[in-house]
Short mmCIF file of C-alpha atoms and ligand atoms in Angstrom, two decimals:
data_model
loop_
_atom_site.label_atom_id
_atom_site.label_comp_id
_atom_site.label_asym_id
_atom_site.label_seq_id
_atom_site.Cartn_x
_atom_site.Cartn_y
_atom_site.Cartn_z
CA UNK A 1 15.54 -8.47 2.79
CA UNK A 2 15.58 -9.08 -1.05
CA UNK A 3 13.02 -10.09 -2.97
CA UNK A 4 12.75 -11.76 -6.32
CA UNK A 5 10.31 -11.14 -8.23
CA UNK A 6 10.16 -13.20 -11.18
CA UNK A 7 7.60 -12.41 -13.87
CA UNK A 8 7.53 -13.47 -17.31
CA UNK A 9 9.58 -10.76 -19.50
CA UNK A 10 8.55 -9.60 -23.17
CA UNK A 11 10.71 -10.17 -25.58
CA UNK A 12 9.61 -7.76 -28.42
CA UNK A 13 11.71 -4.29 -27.57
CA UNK A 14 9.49 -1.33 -26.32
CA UNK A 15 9.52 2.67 -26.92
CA UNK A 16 7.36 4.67 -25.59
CA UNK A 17 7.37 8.17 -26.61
CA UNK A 18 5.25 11.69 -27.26
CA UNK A 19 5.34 12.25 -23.33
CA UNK A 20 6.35 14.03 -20.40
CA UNK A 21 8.41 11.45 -18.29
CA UNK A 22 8.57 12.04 -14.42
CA UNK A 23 11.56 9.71 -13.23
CA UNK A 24 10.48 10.22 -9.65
CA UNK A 25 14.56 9.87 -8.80
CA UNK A 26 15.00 13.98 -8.11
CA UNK A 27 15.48 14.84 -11.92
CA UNK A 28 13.14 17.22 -13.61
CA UNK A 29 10.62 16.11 -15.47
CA UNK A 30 11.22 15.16 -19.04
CA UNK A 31 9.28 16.94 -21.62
CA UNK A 32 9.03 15.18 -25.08
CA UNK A 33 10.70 12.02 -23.49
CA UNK A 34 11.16 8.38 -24.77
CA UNK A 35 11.94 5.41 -23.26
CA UNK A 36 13.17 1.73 -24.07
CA UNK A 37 12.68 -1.17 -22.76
CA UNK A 38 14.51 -4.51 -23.98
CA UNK A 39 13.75 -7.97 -22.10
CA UNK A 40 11.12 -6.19 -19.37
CA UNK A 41 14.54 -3.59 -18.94
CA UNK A 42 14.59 0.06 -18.87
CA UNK A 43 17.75 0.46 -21.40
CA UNK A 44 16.99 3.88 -22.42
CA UNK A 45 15.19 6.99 -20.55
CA UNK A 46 15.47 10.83 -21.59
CA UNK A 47 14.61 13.57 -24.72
CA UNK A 48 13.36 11.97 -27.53
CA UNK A 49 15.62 13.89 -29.51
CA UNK A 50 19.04 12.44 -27.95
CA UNK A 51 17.74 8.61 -27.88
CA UNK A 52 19.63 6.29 -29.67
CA UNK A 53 18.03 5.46 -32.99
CA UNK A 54 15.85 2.44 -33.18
CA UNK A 55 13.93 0.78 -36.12
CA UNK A 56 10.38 1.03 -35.12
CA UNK A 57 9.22 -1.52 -36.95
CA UNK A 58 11.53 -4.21 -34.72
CA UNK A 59 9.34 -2.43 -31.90
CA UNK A 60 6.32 -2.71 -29.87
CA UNK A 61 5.55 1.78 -29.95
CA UNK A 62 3.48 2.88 -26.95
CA UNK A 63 2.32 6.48 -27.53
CA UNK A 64 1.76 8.18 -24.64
CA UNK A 65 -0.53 11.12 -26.65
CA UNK A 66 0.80 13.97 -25.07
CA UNK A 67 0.70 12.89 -21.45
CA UNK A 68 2.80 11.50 -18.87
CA UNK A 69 5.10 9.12 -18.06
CA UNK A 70 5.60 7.52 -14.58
CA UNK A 71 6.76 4.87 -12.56
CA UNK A 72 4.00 2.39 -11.98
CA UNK A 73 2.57 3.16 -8.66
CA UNK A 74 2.99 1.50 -5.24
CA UNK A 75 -0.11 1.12 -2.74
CA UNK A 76 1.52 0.53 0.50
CA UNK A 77 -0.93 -0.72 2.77
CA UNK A 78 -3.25 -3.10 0.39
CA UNK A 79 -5.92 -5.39 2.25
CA UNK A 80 -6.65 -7.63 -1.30
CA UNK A 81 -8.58 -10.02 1.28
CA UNK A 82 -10.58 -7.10 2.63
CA UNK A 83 -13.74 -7.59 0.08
CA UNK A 84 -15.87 -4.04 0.62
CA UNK A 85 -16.92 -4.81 3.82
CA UNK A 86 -19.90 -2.53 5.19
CA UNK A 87 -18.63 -3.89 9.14
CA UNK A 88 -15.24 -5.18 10.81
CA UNK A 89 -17.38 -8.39 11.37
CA UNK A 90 -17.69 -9.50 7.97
CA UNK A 91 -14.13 -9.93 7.78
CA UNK A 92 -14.73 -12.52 9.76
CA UNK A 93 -17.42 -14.78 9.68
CA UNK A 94 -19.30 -13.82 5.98
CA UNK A 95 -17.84 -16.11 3.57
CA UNK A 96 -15.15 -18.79 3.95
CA UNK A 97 -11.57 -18.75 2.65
CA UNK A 98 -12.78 -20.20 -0.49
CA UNK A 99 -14.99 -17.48 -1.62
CA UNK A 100 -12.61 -14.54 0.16
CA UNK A 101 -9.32 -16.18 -2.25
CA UNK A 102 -11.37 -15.47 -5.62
CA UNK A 103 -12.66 -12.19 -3.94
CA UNK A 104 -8.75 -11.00 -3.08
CA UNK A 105 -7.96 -12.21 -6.82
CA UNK A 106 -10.66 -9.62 -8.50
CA UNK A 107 -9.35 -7.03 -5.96
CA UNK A 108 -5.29 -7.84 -7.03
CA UNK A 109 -6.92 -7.27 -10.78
CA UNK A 110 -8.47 -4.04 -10.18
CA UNK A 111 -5.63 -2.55 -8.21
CA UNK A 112 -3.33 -3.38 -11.62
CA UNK A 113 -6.20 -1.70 -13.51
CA UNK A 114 -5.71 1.65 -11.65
CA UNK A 115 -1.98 2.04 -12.05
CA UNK A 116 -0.93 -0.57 -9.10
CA UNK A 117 2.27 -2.31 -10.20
CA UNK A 118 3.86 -3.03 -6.73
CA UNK A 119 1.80 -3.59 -3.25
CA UNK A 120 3.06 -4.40 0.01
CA UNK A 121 -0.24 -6.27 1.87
CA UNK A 122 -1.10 -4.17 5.14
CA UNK A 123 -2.66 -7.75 6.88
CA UNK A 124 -4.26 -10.89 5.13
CA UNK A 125 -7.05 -13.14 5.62
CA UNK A 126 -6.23 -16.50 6.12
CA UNK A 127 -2.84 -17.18 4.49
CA UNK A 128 -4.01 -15.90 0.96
CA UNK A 129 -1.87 -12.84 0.45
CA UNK A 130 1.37 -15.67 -0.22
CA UNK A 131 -0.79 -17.47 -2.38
CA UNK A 132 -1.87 -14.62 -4.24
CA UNK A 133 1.78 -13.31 -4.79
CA UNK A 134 2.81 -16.86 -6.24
CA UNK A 135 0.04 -16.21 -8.73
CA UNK A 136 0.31 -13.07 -9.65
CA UNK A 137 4.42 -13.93 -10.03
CA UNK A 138 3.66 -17.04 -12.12
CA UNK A 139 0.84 -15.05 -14.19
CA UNK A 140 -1.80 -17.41 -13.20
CA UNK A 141 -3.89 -14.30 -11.67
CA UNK A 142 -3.81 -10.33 -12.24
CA UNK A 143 -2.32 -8.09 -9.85
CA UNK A 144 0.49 -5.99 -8.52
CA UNK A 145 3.61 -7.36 -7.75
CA UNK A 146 2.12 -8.23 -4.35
CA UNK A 147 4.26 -8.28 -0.92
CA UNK A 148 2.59 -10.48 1.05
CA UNK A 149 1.31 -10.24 5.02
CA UNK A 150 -0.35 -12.52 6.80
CA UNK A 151 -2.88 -12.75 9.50
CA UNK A 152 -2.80 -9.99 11.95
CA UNK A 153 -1.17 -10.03 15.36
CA UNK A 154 -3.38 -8.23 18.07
CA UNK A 155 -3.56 -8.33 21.90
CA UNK A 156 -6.29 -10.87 23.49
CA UNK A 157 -9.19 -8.22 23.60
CA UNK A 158 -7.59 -5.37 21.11
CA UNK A 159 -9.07 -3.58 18.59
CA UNK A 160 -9.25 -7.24 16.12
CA UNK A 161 -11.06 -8.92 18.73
CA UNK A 162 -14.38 -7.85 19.20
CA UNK A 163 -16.12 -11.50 19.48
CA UNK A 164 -16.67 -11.94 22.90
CA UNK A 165 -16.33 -15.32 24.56
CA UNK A 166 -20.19 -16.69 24.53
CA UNK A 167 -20.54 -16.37 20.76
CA UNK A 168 -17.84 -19.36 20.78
CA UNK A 169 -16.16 -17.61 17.21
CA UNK A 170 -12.55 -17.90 16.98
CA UNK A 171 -10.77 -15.42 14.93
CA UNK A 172 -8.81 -17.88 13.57
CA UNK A 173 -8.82 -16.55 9.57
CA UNK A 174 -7.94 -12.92 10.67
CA UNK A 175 -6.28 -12.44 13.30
CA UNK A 176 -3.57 -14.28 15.85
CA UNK A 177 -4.70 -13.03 19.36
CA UNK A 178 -1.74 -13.03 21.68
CA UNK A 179 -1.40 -13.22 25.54
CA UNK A 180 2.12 -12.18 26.82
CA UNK A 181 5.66 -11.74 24.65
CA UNK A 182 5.78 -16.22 24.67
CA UNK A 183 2.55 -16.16 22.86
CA UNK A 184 3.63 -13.04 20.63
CA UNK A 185 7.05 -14.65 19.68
CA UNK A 186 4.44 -18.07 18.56
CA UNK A 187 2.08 -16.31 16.56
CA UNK A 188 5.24 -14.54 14.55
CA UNK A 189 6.78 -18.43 14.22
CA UNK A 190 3.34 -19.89 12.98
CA UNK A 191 3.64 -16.59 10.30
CA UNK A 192 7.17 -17.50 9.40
CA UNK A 193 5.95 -20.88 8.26
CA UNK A 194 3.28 -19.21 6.66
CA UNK A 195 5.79 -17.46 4.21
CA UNK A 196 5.22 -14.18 5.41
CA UNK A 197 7.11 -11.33 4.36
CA UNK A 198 6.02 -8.85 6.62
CA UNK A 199 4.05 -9.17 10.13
CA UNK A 200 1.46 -7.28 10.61
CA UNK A 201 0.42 -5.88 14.31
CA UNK A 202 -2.33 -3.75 16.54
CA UNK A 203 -0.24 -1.67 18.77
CA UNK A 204 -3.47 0.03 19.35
CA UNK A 205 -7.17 0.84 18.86
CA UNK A 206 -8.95 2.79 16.59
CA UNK A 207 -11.96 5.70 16.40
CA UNK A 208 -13.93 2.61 14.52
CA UNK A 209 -14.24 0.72 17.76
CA UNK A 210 -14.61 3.50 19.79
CA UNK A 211 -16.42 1.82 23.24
CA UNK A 212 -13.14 -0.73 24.45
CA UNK A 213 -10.61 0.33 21.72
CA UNK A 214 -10.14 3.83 20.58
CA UNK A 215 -7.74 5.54 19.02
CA UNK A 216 -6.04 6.26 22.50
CA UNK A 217 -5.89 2.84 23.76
CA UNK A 218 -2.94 0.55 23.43
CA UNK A 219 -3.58 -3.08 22.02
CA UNK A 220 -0.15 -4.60 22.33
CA UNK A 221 2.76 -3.83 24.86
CA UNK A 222 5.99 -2.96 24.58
CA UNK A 223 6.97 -6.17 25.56
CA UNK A 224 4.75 -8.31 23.39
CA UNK A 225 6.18 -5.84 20.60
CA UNK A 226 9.54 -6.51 21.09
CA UNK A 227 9.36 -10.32 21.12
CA UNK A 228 7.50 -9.80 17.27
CA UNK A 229 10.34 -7.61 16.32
CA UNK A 230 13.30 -9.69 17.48
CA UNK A 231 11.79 -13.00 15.90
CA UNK A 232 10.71 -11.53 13.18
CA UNK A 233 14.01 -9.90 11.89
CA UNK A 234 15.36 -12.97 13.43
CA UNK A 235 13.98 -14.75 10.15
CA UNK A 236 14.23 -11.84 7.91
CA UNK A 237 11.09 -10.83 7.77
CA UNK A 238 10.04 -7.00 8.67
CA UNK A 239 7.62 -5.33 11.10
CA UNK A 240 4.08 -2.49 10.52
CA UNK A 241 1.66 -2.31 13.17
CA UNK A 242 -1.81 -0.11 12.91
CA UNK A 243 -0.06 2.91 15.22
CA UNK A 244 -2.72 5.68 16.32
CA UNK A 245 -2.13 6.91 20.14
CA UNK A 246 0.90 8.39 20.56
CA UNK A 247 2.44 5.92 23.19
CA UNK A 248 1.62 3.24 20.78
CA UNK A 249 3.72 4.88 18.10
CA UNK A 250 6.52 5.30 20.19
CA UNK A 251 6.63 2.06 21.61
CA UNK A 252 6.86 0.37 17.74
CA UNK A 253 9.90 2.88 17.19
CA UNK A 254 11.76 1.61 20.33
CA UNK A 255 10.55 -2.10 19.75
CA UNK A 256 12.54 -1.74 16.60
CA UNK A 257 9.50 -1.55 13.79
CA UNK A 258 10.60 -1.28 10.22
CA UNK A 259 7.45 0.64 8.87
CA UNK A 260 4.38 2.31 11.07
CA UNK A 261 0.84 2.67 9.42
CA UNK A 262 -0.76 5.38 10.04
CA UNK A 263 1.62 7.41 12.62
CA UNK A 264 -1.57 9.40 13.64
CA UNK A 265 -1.06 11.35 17.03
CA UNK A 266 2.87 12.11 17.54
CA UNK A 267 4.37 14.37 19.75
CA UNK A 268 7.66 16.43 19.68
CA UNK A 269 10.04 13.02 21.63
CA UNK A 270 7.68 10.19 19.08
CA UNK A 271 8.66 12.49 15.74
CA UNK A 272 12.51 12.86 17.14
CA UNK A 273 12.70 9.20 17.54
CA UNK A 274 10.94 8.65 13.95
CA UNK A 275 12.84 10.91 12.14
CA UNK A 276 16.02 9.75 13.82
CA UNK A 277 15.39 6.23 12.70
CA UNK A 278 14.18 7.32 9.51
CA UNK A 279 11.32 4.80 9.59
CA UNK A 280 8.55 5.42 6.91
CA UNK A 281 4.73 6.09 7.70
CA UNK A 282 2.07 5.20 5.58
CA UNK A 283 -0.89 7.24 7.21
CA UNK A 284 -4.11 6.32 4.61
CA UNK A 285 -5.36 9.27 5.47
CA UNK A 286 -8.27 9.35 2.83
CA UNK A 287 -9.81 6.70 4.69
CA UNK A 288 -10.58 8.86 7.70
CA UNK A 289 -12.12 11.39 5.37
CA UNK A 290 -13.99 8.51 3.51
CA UNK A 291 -15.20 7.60 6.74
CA UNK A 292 -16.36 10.98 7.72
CA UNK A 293 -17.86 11.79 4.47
CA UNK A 294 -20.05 8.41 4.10
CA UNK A 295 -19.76 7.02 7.59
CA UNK A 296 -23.21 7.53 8.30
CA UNK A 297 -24.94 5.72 4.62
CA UNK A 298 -23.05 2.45 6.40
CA UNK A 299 -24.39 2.94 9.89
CA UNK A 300 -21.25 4.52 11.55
CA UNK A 301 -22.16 6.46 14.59
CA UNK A 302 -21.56 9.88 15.57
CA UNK A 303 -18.78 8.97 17.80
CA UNK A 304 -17.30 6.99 15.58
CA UNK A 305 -17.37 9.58 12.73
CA UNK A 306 -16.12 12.23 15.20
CA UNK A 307 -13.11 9.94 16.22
CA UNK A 308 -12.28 9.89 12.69
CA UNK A 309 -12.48 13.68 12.27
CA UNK A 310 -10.01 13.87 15.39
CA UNK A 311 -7.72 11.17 13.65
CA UNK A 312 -7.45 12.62 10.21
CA UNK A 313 -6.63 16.23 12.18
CA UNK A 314 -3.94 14.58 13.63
CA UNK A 315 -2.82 12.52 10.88
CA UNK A 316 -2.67 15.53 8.73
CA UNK A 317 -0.46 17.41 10.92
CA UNK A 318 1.72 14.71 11.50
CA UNK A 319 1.66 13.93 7.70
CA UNK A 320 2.85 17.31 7.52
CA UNK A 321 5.53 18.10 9.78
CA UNK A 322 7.19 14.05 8.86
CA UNK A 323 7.96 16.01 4.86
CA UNK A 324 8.63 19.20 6.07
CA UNK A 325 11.45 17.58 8.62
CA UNK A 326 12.83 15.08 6.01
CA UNK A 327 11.25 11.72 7.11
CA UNK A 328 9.37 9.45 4.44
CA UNK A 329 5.64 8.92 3.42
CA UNK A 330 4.19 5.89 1.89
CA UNK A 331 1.06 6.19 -0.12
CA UNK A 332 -1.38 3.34 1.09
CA UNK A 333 -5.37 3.78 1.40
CA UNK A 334 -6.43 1.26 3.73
CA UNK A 335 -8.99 0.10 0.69
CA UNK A 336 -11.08 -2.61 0.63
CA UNK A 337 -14.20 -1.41 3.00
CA UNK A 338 -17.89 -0.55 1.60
CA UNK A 339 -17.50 3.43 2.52
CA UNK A 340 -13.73 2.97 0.69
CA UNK A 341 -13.99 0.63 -2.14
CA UNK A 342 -11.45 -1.07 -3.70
CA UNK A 343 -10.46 0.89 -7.42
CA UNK A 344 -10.61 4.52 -5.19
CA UNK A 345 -6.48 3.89 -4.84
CA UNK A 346 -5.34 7.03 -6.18
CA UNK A 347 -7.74 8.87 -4.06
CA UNK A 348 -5.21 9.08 -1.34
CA UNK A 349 -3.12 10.82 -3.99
CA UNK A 350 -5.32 13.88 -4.97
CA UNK A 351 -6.11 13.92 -0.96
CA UNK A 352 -2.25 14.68 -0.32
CA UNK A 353 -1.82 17.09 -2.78
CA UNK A 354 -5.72 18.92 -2.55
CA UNK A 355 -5.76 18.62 1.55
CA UNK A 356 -2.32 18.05 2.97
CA UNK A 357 -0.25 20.35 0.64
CA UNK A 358 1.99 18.58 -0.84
CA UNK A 359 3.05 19.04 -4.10
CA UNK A 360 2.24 16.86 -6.92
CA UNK A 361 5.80 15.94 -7.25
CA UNK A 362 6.52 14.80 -3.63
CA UNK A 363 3.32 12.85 -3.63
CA UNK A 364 4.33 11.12 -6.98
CA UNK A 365 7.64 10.46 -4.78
CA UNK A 366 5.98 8.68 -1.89
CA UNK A 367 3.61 6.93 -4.31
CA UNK A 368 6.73 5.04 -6.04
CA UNK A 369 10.06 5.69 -4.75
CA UNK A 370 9.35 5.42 -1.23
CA UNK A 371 7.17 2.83 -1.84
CA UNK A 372 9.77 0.31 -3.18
CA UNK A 373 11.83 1.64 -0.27
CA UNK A 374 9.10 0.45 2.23
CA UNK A 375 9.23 -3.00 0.35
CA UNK A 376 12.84 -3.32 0.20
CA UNK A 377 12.89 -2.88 -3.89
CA UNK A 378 14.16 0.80 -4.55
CA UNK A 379 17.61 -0.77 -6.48
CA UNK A 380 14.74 -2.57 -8.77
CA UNK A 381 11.77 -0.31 -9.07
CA UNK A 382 10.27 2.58 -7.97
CA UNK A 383 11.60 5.29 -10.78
CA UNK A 384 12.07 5.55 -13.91
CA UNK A 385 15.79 5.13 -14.74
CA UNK A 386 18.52 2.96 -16.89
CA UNK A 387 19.31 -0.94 -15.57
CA UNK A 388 15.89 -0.62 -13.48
CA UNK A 389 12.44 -3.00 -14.05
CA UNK A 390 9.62 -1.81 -16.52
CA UNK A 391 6.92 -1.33 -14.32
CA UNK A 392 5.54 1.95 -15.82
CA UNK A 393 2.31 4.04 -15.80
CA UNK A 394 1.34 5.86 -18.89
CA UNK A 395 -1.91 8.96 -18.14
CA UNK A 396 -3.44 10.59 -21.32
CA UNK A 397 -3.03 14.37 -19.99
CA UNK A 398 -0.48 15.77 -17.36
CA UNK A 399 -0.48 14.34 -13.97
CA UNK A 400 1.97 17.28 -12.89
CA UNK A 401 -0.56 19.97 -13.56
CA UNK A 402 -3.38 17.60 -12.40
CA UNK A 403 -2.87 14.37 -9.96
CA UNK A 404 -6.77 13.36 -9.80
CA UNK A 405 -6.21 12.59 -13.67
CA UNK A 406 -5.24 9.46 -12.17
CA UNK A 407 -8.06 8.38 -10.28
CA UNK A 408 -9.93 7.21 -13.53
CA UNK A 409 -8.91 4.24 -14.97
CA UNK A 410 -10.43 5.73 -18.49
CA UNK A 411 -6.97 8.11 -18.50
CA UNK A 412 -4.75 5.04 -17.86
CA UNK A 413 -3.63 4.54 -21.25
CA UNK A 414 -0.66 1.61 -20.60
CA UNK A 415 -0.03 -0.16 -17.07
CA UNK A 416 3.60 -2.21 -18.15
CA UNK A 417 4.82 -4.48 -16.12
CA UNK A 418 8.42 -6.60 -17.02
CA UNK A 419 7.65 -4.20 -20.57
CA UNK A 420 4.74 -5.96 -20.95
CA UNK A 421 1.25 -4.01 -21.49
CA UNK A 422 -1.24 -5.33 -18.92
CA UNK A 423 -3.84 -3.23 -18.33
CA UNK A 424 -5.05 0.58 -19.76
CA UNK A 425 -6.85 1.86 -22.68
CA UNK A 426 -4.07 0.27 -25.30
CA UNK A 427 -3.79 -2.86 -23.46
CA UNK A 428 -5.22 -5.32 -26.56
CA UNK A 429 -6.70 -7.93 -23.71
CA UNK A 430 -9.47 -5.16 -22.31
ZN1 LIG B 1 -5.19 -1.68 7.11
#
């Protein structure tokens, strides 16, 4: 699938020098780099001392102080619609579409104001995530270059569908509840009219709902699965699904999935067929440990913290062994609930290099590279490199030698997108 992304372009010529640029394409880092940008264009990246001579005063200069240089980063599995909710109910019934649009359209802002160029939406209220994306494209809103999901597809009495029959409350603005593979291949139809560019699904439960749904228990069957898949790709669009229990994970891989969230508890045959496929996993791990750590200030109980103590185990493991074996991360936090706010983004970063031991480097990777892989953008963004889009992140001090520099927006000294300055502490607008 290709996707345009058309953004209005600067026209005033950019350098931006007096840092260390990290490409995120293989190469070494770049120490006393520069790099150009003419009509929103990477035209020049590498040693300051072997780019081509401009007149600065033609320029717009961006001085990066000493720090670094990156990619702008990709959050693979962004809920803007998800507004801080303290319970999975609110989602539903606590404010209409109205209020949950202009709610989405603060969260797109913030996510730009923490280093977010590119998202790919991990499930939308309503249809607002393709609204969103036109106005964030057009400029009439604030945000990351947004890939946009829609409602969520979820088996009739899953983990999404926890109002039982006598309340009489549909799900209607979250989820599309589905009874069979007729009523799976409906729901994905209804989503293609939507303008969808990705389905989201519930293959299974989750250690939040841990009475009818746990993180064992499968919400979707193979069957239903493979009617989303085949009509899905049948339009062009691509597949995720919220994958925890190992026989849910394996059945997305054989139904053909083109991403899996999460990818929590995998054994030796579920990793083969992965890694065989090459499929990505974003596993938003920090939000298990968010939920651990302040689970119980929001009312979550015991069980349900200890379900996420037995995910995030798992998830780490399986983080784990997916780099050391070759297959692909995507960085994606799952944001957007009261005990794992929105603007906490790069959170998920320091996590994977403090916790899950990777290095700085390979998380940097997975935040940008892979990303725009997941989205279907790497010949367009994603590193740093001649021919490609500006989207670029520029951090007063060195990421390399410290990632959690990132999580404060006070460090952020340029977020670029199309070579234009839109957020950080240089950005004129703040
Ligand atoms: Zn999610």
């Amino acid at each position: 699938m290709v996707q345009s992304f058309k953004m209005i372009v600067n026209s005033i010529p950019v350098v931006i020098r007096n840092g260390t640029i990290f490409k995120s394409n293989g190469d070494e880092p770049i120490p006393d780099g520069e790099l150009h940008i003419v009509d929103g264009i990477i035209s020049y990246v590498g040693p300051a001392h072997k780019s081509p001579n401009e007149d600065d005063s033609n320029h717009l200069i961006i001085d990066a102080q000493g720090g670094t240089i990156l990619p702008g980063l990709i959050e693979s599995h962004f809920h803007a619609t998800y507004f801080n909710v303290e319970s999975l109910e609110d989602l539903d019934i606590k404010y209409p579409v109205e209020y949950v649009t202009l709610l989405a359209s603060q969260n797109a802002a913030c996510a730009l104001e923490h280093g977010y160029t590119s998202a790919r939406s991990g499930g939308s209220l309503f249809n607002i995530d393709v609204w969103l994306k036109k106005a964030i494209a057009e400029e009439v809103a604030r945000g990351p270059r947004l890939t946009a999901s829609g409602r969520e597809i979820c088996g009739v009495g899953g983990l999404m569908d926890w109002n039982p029959d006598y309340r009489k409350i549909g799900m209607d603005g979250l989820v599309l509840l589905v009874n069979g593979p007729t009523e799976a291949t409906a729901a994905v139809r209804k989503l293609v009219k939507d303008g969808v560019e990705w389905i989201k699904t519930y293959p299974t439960g989750d250690a939040a709902s841990p009475d009818l749904n746990d993180h064992h228990t499968l919400c979707m069957t193979l069957e239903e699965m493979q009617a989303v898949v085949l009509t899905a790709h049948n339009h062009n669009l691509k597949v995720t699904g919220h994958c925890r229990a190992t026989k849910g994970i394996k059945n997305a891989l054989l139904a053909g999935f083109d991403s899996i969230e999460h990818g929590s508890f995998m054994d030796d045959e579920t990793m083969d067929l992965l890694l065989e496929r090459n499929v990505p996993v974003v596993p938003a791990l920090y939000f298990e440990m968010a939920s651990i750590i302040h689970g119980s200030d929001f009312g979550l109980s015991q069980l349900v913290i200890d379900g996420h103590q037995e995910t995030l185990d798992a998830g780490t493991a399986s983080a784990q062994r997916i780099i050391r074996e070759g297959g692909r991360l995507g960085m994606g936090g799952d944001y957007g609930f009261a005990w794992n706010p929105h603007g906490n983004y790069a959170k998920e970063l320091t996590f994977f290099v403090n916790h899950v031991g990777l290095s700085v480097e390979q998380t940097l990777v997975c935040a940008t590279r892979t990303g725009a892989e997941i989205i279907g953008v790497a010949d367009t963004l994603g590193t740093l490199e001649i021919g490609k889009i500006a989207d670029i992140l520029v951090v007063n001090g060195d990421v390399l030698e410290d990632i959690s520099l990132i999580e404060d927006k006070k460090n952020l000294l340029a977020i670029i997108q199309n070579g234009i300055i839109k957020a950080g502490t240089l950005n004129n607008d703040n």
